[in-house]
Short mmCIF file of C-alpha atoms and ligand atoms in Angstrom, two decimals:
data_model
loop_
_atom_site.label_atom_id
_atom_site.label_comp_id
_atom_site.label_asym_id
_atom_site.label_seq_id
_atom_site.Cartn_x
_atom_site.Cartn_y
_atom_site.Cartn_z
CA UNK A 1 75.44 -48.86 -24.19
CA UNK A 2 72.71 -48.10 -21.93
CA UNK A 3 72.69 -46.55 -18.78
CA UNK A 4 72.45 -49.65 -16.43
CA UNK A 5 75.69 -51.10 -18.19
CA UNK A 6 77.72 -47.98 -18.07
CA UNK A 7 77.05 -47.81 -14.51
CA UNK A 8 78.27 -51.18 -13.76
CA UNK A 9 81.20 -50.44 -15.67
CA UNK A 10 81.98 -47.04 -13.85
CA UNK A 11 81.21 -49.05 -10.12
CA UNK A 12 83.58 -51.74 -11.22
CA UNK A 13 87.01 -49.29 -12.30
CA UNK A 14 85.88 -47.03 -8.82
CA UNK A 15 85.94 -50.16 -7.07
CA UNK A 16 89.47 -50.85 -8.81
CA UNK A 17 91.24 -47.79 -8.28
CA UNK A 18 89.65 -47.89 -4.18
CA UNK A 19 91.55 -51.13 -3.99
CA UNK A 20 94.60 -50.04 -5.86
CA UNK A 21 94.61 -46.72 -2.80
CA UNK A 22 93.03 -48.41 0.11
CA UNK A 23 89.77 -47.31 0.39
CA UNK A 24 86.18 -48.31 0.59
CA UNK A 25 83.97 -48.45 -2.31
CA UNK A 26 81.23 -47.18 -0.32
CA UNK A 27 82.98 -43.64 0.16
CA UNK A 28 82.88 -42.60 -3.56
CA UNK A 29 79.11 -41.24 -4.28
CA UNK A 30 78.56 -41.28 -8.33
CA UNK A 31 77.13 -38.00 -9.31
CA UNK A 32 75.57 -38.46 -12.65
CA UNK A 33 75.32 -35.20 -14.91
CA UNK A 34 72.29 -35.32 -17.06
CA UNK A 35 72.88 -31.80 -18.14
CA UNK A 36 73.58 -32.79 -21.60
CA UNK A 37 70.50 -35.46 -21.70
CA UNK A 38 66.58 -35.82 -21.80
CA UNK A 39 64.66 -36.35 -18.80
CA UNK A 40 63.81 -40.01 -19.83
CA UNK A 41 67.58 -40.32 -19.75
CA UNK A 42 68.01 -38.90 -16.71
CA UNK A 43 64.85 -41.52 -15.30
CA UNK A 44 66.56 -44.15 -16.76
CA UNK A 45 70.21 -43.67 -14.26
CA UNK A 46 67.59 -43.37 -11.39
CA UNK A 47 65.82 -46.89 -12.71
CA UNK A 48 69.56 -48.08 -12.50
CA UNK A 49 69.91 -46.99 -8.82
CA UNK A 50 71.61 -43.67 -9.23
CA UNK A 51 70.70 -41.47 -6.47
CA UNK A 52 72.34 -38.46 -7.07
CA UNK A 53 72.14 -36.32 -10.18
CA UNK A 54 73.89 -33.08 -11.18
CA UNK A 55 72.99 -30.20 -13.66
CA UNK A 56 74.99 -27.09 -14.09
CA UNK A 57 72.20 -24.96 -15.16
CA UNK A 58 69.07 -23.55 -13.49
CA UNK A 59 66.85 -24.01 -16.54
CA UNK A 60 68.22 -27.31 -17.05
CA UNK A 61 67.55 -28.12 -13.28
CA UNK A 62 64.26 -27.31 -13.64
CA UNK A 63 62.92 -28.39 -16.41
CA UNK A 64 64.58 -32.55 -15.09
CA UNK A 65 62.63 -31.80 -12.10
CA UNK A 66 59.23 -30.65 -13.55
CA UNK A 67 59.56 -33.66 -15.89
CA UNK A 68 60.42 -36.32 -13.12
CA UNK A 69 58.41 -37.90 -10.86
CA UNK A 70 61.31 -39.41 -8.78
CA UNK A 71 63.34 -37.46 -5.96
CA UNK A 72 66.69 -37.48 -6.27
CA UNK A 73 69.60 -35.88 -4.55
CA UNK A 74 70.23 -32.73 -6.66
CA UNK A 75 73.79 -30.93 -6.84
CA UNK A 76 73.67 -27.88 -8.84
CA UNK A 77 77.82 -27.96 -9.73
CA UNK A 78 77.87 -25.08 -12.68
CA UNK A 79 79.15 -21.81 -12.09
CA UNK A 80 75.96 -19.60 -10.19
CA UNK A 81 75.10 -16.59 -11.16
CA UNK A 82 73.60 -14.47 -7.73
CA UNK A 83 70.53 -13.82 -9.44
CA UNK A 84 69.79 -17.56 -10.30
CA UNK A 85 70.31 -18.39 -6.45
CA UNK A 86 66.56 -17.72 -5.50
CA UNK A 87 65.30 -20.20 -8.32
CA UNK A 88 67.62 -23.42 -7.65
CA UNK A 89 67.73 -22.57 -3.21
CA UNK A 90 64.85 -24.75 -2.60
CA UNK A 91 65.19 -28.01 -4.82
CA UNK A 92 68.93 -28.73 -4.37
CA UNK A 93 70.84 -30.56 -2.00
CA UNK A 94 74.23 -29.25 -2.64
CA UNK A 95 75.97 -26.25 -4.36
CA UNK A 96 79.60 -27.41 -5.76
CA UNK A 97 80.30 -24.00 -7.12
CA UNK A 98 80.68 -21.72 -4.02
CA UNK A 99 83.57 -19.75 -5.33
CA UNK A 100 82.80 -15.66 -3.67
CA UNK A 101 81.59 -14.13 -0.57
CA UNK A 102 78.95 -12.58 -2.46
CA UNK A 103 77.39 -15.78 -3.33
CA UNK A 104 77.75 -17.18 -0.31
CA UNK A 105 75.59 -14.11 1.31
CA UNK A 106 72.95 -14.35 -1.16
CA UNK A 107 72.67 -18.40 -0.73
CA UNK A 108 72.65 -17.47 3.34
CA UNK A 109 69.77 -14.95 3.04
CA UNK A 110 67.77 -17.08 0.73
CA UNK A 111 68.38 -20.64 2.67
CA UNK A 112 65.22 -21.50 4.52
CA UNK A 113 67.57 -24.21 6.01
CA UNK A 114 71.17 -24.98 6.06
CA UNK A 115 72.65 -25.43 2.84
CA UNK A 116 75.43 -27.98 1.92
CA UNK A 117 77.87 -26.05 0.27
CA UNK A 118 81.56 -27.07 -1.77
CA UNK A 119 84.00 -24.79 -2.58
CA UNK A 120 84.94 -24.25 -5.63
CA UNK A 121 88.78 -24.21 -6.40
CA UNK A 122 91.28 -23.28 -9.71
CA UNK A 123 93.89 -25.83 -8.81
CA UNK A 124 95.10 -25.89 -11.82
CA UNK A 125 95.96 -21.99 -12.01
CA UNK A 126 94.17 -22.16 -15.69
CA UNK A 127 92.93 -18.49 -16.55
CA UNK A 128 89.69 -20.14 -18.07
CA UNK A 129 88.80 -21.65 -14.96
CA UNK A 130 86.70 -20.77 -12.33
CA UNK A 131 87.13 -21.13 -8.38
CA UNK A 132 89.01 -19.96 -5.70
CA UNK A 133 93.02 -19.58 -6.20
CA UNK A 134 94.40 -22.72 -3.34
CA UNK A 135 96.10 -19.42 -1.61
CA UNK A 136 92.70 -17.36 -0.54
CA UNK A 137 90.45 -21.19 0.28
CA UNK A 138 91.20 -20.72 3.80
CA UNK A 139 90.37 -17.20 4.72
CA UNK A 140 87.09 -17.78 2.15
CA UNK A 141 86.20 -20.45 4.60
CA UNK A 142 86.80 -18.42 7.79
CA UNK A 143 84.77 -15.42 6.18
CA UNK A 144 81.66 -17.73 6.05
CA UNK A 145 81.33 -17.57 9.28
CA UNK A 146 79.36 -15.02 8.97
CA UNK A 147 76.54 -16.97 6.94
CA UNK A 148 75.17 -19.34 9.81
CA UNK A 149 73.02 -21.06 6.78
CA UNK A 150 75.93 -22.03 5.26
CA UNK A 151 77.64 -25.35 5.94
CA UNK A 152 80.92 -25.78 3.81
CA UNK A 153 80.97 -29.71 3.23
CA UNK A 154 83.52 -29.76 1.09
CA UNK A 155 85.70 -29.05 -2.04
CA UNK A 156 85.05 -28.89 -5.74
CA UNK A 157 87.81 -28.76 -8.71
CA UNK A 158 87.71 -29.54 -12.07
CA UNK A 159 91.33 -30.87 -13.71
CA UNK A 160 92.65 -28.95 -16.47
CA UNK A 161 91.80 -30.95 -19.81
CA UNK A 162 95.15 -33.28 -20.88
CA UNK A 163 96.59 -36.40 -21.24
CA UNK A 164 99.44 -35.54 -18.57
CA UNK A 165 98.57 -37.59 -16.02
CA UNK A 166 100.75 -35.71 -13.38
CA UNK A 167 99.03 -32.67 -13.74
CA UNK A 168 95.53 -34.04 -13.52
CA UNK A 169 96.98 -35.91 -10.37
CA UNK A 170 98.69 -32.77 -8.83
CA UNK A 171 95.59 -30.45 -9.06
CA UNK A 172 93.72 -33.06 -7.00
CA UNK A 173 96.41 -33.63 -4.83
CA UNK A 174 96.56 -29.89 -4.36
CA UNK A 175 92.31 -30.32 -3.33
CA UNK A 176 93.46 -32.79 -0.97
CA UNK A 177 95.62 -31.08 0.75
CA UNK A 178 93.54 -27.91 1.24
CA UNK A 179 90.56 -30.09 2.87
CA UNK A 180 93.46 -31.01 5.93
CA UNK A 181 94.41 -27.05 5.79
CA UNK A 182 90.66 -26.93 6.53
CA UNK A 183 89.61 -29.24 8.58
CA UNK A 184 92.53 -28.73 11.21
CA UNK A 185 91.01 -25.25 11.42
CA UNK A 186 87.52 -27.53 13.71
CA UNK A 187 84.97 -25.11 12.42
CA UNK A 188 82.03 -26.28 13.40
CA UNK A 189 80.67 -25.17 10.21
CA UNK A 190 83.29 -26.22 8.07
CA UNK A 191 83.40 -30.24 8.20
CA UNK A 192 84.80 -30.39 4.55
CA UNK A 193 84.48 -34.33 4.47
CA UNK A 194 83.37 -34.42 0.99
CA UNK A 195 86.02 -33.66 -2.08
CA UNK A 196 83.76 -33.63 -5.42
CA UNK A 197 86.29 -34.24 -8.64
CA UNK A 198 86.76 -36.20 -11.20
CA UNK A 199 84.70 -36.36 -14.40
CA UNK A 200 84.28 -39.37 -17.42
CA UNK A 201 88.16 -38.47 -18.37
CA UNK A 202 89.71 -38.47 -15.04
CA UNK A 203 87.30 -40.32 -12.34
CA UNK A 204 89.68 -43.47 -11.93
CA UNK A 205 93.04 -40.99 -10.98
CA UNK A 206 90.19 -38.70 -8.70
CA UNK A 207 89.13 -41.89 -6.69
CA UNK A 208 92.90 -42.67 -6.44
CA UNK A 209 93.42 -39.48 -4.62
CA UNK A 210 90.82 -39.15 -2.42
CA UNK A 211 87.50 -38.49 -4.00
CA UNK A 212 84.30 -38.77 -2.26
CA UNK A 213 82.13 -36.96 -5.50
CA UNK A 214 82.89 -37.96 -9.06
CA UNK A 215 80.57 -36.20 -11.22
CA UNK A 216 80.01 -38.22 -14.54
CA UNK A 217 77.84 -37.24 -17.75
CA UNK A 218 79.03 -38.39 -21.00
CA UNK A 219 80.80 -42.09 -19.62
CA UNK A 220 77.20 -41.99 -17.21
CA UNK A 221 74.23 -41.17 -19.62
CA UNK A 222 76.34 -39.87 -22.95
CA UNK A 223 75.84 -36.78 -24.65
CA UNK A 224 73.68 -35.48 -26.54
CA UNK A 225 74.84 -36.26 -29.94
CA UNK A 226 75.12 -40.03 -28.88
CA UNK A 227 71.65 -40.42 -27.47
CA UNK A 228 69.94 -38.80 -30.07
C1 PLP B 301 79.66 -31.31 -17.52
C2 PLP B 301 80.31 -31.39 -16.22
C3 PLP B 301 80.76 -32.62 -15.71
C4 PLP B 301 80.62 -33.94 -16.44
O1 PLP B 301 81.48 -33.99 -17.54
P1 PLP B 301 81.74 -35.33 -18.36
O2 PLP B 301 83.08 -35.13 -18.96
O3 PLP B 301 80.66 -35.41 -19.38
O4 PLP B 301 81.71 -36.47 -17.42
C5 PLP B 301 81.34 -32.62 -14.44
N1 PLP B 301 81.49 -31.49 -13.73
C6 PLP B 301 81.10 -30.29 -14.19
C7 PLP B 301 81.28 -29.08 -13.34
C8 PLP B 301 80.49 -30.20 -15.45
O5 PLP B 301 80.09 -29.00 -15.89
#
């Protein structure tokens, strides 16, 4: 299928599970993850009206920008190493892997302007899994108040990998809940109206509980073994 027709597809089931919860179509942004994919992939979900693309690399971030004439929204949503911070800073729009104080100074000190930043949570408790544990998100965001480039726009989680659907549905329940914790706290810095889960498994239960981000690759643009 090509890009144009998968997005269709994807629009039509967010639009479905927005009705089946209540909400507007227009409040679910489709990120679409070209990290597994050629630039002239990547081109052709921007041809197809995409406006926001993620990678979860810094080389791989790079290399779809040198190769792309467009400008799209760019949300680097990989685990950052502190070191890589200085390369990305300047051609992103929003970090969905905050997930230390550490990081957070380094993105502040770097920042030549305010930087949209999600935090990055483990609501699934999984060892293998990076982020925040639910219990330490709200002192995390009260400690940022010491980075004034920071602003902390939301929440990032990625589901644990399963065909239970009441644990992919807890963990982003549990996201849900944490961005009210949050946002009854009326830091000024600390809107938190975006919630960034969901992938190509688990977008349609995501929407259903209250995402604003679903990042897509292989339902979006495939992988690589499929385009190549
Ligand atoms: C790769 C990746 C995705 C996209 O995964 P798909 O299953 O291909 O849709 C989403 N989020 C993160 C953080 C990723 O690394």
């Amino acid at each position: 299928m090509n890009v144009a027709e998968n997005l269709e597809v994807i629009q039509g089931q967010i639009a479905n599970a927005c009705k089946a919860s209540g909400r507007s179509k227009d409040e679910v942004k489709i990120i679409a993850v070209t990290k597994y994919v050629s630039p002239e992939r990547a081109k052709q979900a921007i041809d197809a009206g995409v406006i926001h693309l993620g990678e979860n690399r810094d080389e791989g971030l790079l290399h779809k920008i040198s190769q792309l004439q467009d400008k799209p929204v760019w949300h680097f949503i990989g685990t950052l190493q502190t070191r890589k911070v200085k390369s990305i800073i300047d051609h992103v729009t929003y970090i969905h892997s905050l997930d230390r104080l550490s990081l957070a100074k380094e993105i502040n000190k770097r920042a030549s302007s305010k930087v949209k930043c999600l935090i990055q949570v483990n609501a699934s408790g999984e060892e293998s899994k990076h982020g925040l544990n639910p219990d330490d998100v709200t002192g995390f965001v009260q400690d940022l108040k010491q980075c004034p480039n920071i602003e902390v726009s939301g929440l990032m989680t990625m589901a644990p990998f399963t065909e239970d659907e009441q644990v992919i549905r807890s963990c982003f329940r549990t996201l849900k809940n944490l961005q009210a914790e949050i946002q009854q706290l009326r830091l000024e810095y600390a809107p938190c109206h975006e919630l960034s889960m969901g992938m190509s498994n688990d977008f349609k239960i995501a929407v259903e509980e209250g995402s604003t981000m679903v990042r897509i690759g292989t339902a979006l643009v495939g992988n690589e073994s499929e385009v190549q």
